[in-house]
mmCIF file with all atom_site columns, C-alpha atoms in Angstrom:
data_model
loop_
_atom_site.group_PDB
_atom_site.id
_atom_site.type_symbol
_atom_site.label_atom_id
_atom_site.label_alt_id
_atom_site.label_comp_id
_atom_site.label_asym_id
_atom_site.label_entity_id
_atom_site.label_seq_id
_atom_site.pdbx_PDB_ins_code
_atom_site.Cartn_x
_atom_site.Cartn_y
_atom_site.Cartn_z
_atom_site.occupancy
_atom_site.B_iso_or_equiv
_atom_site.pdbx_formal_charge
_atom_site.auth_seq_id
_atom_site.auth_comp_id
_atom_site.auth_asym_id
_atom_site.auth_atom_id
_atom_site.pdbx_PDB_model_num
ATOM 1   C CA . UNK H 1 1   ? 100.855 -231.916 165.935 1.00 0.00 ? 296 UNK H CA 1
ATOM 2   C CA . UNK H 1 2   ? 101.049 -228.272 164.683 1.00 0.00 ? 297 UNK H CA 1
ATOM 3   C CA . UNK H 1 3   ? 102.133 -227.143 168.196 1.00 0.00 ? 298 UNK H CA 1
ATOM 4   C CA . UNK H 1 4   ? 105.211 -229.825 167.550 1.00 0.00 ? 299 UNK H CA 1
ATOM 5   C CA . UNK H 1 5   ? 105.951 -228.737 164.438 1.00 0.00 ? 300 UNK H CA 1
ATOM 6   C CA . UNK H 1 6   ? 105.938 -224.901 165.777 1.00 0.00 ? 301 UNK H CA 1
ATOM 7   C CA . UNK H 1 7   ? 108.237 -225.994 168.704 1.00 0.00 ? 302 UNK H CA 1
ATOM 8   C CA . UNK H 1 8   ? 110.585 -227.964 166.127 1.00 0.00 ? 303 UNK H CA 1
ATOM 9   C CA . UNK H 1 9   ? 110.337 -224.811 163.552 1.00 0.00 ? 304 UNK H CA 1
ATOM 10  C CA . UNK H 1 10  ? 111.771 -222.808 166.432 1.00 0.00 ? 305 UNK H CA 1
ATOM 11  C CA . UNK H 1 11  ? 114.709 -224.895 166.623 1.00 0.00 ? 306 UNK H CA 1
ATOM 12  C CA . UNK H 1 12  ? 115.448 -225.885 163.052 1.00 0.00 ? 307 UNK H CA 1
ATOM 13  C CA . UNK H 1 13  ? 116.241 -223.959 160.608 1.00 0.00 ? 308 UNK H CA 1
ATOM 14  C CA . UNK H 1 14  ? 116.197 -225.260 157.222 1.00 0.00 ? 309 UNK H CA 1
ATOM 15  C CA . UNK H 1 15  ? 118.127 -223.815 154.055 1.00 0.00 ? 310 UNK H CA 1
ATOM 16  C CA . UNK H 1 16  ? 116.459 -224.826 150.339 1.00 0.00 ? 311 UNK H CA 1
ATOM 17  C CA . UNK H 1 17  ? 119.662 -225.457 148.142 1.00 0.00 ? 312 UNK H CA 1
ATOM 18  C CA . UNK H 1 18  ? 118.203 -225.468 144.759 1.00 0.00 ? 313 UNK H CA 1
ATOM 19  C CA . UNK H 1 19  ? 119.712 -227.050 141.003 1.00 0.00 ? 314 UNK H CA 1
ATOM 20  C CA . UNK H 1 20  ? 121.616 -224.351 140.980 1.00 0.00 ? 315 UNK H CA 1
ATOM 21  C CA . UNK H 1 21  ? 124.199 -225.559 144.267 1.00 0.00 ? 316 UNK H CA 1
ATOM 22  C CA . UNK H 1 22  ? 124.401 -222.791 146.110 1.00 0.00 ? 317 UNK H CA 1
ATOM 23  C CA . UNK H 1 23  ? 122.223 -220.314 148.682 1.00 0.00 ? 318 UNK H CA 1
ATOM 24  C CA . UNK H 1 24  ? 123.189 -217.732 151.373 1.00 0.00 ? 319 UNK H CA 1
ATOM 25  C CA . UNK H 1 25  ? 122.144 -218.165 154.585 1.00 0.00 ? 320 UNK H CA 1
ATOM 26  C CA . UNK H 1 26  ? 122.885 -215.327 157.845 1.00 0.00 ? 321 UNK H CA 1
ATOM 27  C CA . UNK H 1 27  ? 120.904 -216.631 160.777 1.00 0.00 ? 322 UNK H CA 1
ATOM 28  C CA . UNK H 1 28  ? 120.201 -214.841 164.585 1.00 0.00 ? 323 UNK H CA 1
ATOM 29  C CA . UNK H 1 29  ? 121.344 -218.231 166.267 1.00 0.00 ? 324 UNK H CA 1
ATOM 30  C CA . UNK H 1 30  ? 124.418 -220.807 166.486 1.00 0.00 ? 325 UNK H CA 1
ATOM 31  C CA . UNK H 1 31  ? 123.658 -223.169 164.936 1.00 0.00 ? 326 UNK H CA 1
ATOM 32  C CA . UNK H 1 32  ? 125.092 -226.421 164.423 1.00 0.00 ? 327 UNK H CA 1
ATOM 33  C CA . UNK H 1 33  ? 126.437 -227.042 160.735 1.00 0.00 ? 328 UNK H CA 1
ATOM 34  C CA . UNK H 1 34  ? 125.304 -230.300 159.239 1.00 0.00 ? 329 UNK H CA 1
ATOM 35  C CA . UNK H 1 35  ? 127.337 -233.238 157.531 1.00 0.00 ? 330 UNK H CA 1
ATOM 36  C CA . UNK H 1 36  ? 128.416 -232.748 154.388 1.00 0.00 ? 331 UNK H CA 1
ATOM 37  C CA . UNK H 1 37  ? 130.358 -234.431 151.318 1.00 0.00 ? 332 UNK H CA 1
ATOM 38  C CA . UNK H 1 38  ? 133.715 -232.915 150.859 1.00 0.00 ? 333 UNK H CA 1
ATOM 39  C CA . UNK H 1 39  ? 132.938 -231.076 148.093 1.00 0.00 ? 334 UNK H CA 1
ATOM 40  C CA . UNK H 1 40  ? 130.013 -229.205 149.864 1.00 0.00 ? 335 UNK H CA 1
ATOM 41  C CA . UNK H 1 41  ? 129.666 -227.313 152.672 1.00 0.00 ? 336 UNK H CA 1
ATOM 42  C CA . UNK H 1 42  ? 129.252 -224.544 154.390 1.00 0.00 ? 337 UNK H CA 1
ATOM 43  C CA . UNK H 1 43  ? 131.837 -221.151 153.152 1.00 0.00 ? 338 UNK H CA 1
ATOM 44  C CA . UNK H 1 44  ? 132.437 -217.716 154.121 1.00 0.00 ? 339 UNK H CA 1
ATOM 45  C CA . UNK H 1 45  ? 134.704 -215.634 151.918 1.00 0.00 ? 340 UNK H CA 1
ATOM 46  C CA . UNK H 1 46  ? 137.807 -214.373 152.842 1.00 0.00 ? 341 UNK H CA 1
ATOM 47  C CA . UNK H 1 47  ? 138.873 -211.789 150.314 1.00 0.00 ? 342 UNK H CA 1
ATOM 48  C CA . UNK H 1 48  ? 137.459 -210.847 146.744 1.00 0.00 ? 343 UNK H CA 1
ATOM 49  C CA . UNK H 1 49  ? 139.687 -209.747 144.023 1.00 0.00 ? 344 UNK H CA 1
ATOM 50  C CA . UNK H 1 50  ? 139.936 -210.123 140.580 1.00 0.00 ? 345 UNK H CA 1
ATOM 51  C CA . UNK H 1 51  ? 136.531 -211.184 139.943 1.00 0.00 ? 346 UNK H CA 1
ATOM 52  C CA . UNK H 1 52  ? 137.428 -213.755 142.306 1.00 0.00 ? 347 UNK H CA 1
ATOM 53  C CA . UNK H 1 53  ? 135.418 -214.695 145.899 1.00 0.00 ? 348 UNK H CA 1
ATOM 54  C CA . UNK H 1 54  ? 137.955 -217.268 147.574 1.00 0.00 ? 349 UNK H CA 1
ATOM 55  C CA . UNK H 1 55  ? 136.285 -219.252 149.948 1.00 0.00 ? 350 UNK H CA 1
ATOM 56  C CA . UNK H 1 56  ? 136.836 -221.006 153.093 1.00 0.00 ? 351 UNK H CA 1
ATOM 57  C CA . UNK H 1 57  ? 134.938 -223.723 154.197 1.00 0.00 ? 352 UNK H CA 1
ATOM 58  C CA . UNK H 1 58  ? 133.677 -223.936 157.967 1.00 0.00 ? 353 UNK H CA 1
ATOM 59  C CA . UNK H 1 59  ? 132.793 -226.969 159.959 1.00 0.00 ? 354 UNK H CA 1
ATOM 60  C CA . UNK H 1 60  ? 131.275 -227.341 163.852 1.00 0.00 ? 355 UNK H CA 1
ATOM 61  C CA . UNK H 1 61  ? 128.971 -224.757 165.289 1.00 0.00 ? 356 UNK H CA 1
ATOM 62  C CA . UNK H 1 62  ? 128.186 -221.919 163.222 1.00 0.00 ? 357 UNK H CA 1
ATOM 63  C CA . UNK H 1 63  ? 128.371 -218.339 164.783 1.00 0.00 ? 358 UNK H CA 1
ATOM 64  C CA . UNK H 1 64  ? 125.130 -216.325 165.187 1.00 0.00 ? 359 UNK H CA 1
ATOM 65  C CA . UNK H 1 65  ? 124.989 -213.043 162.685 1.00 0.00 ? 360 UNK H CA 1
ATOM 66  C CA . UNK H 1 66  ? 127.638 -214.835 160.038 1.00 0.00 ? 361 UNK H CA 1
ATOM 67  C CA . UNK H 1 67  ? 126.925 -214.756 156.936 1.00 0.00 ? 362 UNK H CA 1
ATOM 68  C CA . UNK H 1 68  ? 127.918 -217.707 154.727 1.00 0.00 ? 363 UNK H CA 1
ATOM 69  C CA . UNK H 1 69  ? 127.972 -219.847 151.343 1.00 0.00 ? 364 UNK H CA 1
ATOM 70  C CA . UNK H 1 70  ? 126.168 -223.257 151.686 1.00 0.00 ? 365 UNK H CA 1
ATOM 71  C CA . UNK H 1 71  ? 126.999 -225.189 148.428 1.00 0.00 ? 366 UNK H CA 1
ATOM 72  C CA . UNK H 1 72  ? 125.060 -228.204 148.153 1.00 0.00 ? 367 UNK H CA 1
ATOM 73  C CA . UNK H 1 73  ? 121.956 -229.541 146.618 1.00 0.00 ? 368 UNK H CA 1
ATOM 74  C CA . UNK H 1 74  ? 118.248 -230.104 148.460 1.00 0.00 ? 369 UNK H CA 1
ATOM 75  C CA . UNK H 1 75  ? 117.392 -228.873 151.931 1.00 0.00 ? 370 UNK H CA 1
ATOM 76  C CA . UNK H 1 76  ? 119.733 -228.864 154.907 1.00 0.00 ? 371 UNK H CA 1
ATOM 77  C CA . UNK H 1 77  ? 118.499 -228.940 158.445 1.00 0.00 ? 372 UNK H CA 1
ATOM 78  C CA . UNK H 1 78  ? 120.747 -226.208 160.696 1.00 0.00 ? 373 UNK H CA 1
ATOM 79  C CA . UNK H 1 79  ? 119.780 -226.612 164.270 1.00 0.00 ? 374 UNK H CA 1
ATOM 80  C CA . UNK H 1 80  ? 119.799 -223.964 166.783 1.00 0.00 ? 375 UNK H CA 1
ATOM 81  C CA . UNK H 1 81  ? 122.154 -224.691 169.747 1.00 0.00 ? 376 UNK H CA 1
ATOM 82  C CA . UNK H 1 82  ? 123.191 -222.181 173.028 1.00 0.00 ? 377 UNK H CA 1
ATOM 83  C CA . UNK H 1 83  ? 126.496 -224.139 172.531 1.00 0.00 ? 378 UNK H CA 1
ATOM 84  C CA . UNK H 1 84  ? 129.458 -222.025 172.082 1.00 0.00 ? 379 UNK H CA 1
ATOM 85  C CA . UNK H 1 85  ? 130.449 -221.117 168.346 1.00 0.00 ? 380 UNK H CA 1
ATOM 86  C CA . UNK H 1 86  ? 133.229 -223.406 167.299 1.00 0.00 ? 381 UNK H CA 1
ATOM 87  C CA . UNK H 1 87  ? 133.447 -222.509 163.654 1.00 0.00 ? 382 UNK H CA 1
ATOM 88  C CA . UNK H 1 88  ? 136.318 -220.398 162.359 1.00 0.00 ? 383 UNK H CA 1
ATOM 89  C CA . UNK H 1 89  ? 134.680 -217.296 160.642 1.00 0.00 ? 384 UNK H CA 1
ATOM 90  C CA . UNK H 1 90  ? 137.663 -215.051 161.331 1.00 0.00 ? 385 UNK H CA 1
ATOM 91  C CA . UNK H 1 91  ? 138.256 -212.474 158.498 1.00 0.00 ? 386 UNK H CA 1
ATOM 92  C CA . UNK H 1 92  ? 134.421 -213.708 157.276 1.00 0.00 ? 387 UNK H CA 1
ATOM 93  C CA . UNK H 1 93  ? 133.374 -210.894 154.671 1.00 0.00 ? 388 UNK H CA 1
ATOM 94  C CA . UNK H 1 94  ? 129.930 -211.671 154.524 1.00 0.00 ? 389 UNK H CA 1
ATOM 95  C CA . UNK H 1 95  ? 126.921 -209.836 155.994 1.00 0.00 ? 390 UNK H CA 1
ATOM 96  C CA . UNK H 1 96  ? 123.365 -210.329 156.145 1.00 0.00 ? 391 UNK H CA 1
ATOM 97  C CA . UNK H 1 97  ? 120.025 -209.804 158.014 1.00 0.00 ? 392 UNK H CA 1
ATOM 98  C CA . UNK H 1 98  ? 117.609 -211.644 160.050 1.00 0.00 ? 393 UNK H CA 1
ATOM 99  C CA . UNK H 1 99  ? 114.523 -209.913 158.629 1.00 0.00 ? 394 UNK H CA 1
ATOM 100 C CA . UNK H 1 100 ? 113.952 -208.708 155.161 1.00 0.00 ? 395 UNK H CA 1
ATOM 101 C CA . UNK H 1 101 ? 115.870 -205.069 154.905 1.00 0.00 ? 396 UNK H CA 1
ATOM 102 C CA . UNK H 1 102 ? 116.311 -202.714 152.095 1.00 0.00 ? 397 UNK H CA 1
ATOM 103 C CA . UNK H 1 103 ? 119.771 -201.525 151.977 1.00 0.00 ? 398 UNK H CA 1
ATOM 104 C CA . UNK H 1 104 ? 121.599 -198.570 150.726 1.00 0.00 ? 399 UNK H CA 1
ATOM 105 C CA . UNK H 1 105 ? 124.915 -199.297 150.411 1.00 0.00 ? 400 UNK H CA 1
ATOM 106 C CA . UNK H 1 106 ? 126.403 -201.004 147.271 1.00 0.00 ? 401 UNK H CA 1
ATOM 107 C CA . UNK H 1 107 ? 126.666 -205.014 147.625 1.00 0.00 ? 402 UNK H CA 1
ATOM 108 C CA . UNK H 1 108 ? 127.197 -208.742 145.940 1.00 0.00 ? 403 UNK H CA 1
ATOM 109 C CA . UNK H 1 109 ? 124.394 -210.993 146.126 1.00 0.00 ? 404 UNK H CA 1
ATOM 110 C CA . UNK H 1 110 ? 124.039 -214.243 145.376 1.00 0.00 ? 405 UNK H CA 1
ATOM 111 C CA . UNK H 1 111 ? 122.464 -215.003 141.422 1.00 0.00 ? 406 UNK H CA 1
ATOM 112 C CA . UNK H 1 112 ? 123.214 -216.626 137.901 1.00 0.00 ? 407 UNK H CA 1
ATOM 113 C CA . UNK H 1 113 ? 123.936 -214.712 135.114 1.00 0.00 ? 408 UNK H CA 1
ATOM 114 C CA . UNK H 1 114 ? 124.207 -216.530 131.632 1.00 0.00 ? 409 UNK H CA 1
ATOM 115 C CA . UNK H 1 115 ? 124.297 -220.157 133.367 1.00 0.00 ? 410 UNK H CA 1
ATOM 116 C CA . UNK H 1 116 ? 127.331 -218.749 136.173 1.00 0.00 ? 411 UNK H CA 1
ATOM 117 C CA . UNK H 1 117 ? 126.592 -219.212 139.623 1.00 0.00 ? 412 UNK H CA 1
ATOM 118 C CA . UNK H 1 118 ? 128.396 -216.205 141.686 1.00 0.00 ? 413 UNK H CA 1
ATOM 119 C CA . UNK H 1 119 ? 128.225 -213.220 143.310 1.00 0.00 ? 414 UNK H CA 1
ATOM 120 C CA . UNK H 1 120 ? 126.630 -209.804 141.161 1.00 0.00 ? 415 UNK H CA 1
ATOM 121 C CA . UNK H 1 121 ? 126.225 -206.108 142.265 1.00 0.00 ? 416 UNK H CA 1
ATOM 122 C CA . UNK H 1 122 ? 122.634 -205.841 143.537 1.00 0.00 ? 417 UNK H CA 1
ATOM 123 C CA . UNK H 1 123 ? 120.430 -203.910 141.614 1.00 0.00 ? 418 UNK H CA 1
ATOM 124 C CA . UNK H 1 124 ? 119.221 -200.683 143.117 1.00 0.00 ? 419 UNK H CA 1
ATOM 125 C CA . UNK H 1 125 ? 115.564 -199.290 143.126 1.00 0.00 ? 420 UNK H CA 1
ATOM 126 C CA . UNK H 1 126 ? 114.953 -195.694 144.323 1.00 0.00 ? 421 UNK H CA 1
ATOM 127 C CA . UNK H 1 127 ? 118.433 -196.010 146.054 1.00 0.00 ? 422 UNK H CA 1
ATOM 128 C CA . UNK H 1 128 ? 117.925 -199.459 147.681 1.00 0.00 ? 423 UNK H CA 1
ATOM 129 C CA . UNK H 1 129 ? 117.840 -202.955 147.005 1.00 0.00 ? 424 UNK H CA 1
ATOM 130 C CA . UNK H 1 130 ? 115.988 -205.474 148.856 1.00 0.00 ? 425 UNK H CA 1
ATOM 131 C CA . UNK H 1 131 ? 117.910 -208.396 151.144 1.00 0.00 ? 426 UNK H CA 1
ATOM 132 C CA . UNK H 1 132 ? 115.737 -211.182 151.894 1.00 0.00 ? 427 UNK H CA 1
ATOM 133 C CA . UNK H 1 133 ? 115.316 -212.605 155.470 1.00 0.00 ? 428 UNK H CA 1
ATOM 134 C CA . UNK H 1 134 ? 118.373 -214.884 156.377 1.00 0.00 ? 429 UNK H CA 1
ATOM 135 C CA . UNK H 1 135 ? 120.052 -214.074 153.115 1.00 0.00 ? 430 UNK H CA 1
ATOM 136 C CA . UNK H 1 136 ? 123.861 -213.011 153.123 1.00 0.00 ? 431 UNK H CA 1
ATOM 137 C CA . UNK H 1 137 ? 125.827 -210.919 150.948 1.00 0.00 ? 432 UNK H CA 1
ATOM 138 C CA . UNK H 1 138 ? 129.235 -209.229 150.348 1.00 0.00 ? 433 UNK H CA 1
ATOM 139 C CA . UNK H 1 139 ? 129.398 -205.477 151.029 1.00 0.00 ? 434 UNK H CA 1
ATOM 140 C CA . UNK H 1 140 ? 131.048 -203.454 147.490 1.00 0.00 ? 435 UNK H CA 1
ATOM 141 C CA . UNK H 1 141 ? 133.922 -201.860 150.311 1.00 0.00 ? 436 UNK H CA 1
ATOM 142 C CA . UNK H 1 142 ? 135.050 -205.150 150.707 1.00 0.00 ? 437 UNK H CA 1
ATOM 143 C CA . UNK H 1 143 ? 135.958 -205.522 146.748 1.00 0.00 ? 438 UNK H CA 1
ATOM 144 C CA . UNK H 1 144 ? 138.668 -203.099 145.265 1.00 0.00 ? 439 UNK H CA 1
ATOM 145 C CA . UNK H 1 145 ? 137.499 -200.676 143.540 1.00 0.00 ? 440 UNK H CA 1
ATOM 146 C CA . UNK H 1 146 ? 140.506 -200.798 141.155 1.00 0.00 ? 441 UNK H CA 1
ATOM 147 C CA . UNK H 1 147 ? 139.376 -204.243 140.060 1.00 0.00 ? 442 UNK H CA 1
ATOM 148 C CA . UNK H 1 148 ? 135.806 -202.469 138.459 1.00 0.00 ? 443 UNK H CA 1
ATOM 149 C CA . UNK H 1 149 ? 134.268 -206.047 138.747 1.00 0.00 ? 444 UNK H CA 1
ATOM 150 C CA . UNK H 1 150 ? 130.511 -206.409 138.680 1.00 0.00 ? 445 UNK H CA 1
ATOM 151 C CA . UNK H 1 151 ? 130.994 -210.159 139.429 1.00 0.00 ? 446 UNK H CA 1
ATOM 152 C CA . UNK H 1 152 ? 132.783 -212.170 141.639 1.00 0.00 ? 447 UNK H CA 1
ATOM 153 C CA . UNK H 1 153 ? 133.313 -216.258 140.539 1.00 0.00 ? 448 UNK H CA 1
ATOM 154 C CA . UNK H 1 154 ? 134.005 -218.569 143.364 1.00 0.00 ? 449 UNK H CA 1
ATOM 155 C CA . UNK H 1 155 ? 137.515 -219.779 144.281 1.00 0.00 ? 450 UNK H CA 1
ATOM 156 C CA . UNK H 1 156 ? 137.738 -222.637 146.470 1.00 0.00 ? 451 UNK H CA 1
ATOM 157 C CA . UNK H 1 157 ? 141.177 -223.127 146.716 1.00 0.00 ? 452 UNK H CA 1
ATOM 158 C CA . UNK H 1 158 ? 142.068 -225.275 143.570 1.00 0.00 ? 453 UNK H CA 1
ATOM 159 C CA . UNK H 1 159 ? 143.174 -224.103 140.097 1.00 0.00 ? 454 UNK H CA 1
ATOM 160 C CA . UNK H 1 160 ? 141.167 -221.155 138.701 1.00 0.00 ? 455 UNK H CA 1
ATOM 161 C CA . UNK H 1 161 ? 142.844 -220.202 135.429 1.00 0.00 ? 456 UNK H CA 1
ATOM 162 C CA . UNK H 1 162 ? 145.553 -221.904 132.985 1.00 0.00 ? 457 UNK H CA 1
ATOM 163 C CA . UNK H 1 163 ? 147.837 -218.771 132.174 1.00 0.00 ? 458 UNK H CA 1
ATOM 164 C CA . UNK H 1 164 ? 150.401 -220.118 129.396 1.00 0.00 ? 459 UNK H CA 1
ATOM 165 C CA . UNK H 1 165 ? 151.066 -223.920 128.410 1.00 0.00 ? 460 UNK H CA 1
ATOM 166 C CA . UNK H 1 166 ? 154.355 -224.693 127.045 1.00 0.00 ? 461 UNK H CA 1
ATOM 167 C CA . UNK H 1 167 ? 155.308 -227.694 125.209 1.00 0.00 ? 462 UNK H CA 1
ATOM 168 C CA . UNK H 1 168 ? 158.626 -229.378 123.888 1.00 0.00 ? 463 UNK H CA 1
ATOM 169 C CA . UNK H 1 169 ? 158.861 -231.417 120.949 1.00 0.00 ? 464 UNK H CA 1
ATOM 170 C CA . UNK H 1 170 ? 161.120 -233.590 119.675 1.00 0.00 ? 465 UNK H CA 1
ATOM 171 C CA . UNK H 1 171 ? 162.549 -235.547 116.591 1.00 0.00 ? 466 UNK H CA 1
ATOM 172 C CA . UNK H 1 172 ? 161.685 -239.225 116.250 1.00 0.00 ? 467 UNK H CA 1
#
């Protein structure tokens, strides 16, 4: 039996999504996503701006080397497939790494900061932070530096903000 669970290990690959409803995941392989509700899912982010990360959900076979957003809750089973990618990760701003790397250049990860799920600058040590294996995360070059943001909140697609509510009232 451990030789079957080796072989099966080398095909599956399976993401933890903790209480918190939401991991990165960047993986070597396609990999085929699973079902999902239509609330969760699989995301890469298309732009960040305004302390904003809008996201794009992605269905079918995902690309090997993209990084992505799995929001969800308890562990999700991504099998490996030589099938060809089918998933739409154009414009994807995400990176990642296979193995755990320390990088140099300034970058979003993944955390929780005061209860909010989102994206934060990593912190640096002697010049470097560390990305864990099969983790994704937003390069800084991709976020304007004009917006001076040191978070990023996710968008996906509905109503972010009420600006100004205007009411009208009349006599009786």
């Amino acid at each position: 039996t451990k030789a079957l669970n080796e072989a099966i290990a080398a095909v599956v690959y399976t993401l933890n999504v903790t209480e918190a409803g939401y991991a990165t995941m960047y993986l070597a392989h396609n990999a085929i996503i699973p079902d999902f509700d239509n609330e969760n899912g699989v995301y890469i982010v298309k732009s960040a701006i305004n302390g904003w990360a809008q996201m794009e959900k992605v269905t079918g076979i995902l690309p090997a080397n993209t990084g992505v957003v799995v929001k969800g809750e308890g562990n999700y089973k991504f099998v490996y497939t030589q099938e060809s990618a089918t998933a739409n990760v154009e414009d994807n701003l995400l990176e990642g790494t296979v193995a755990a790397t320390e990088i140099e250049e300034d970058a979003y990860v993944l955390g929780i900061v005061d209860g909010e799920v989102g994206l934060y600058k990593a912190k640096k040590a002697s010049g470097v932070w560390l990305n864990n294996a099969n983790k994704a995360y937003l390069p800084a070059t991709y976020v304007p530096a004009a917006s001076g943001s040191a978070s990023l909140r996710f968008d996906f697609g509905g109503t972010t903000a009420i600006e100004e509510v205007e009411t009208e009232v009349t006599g009786t």
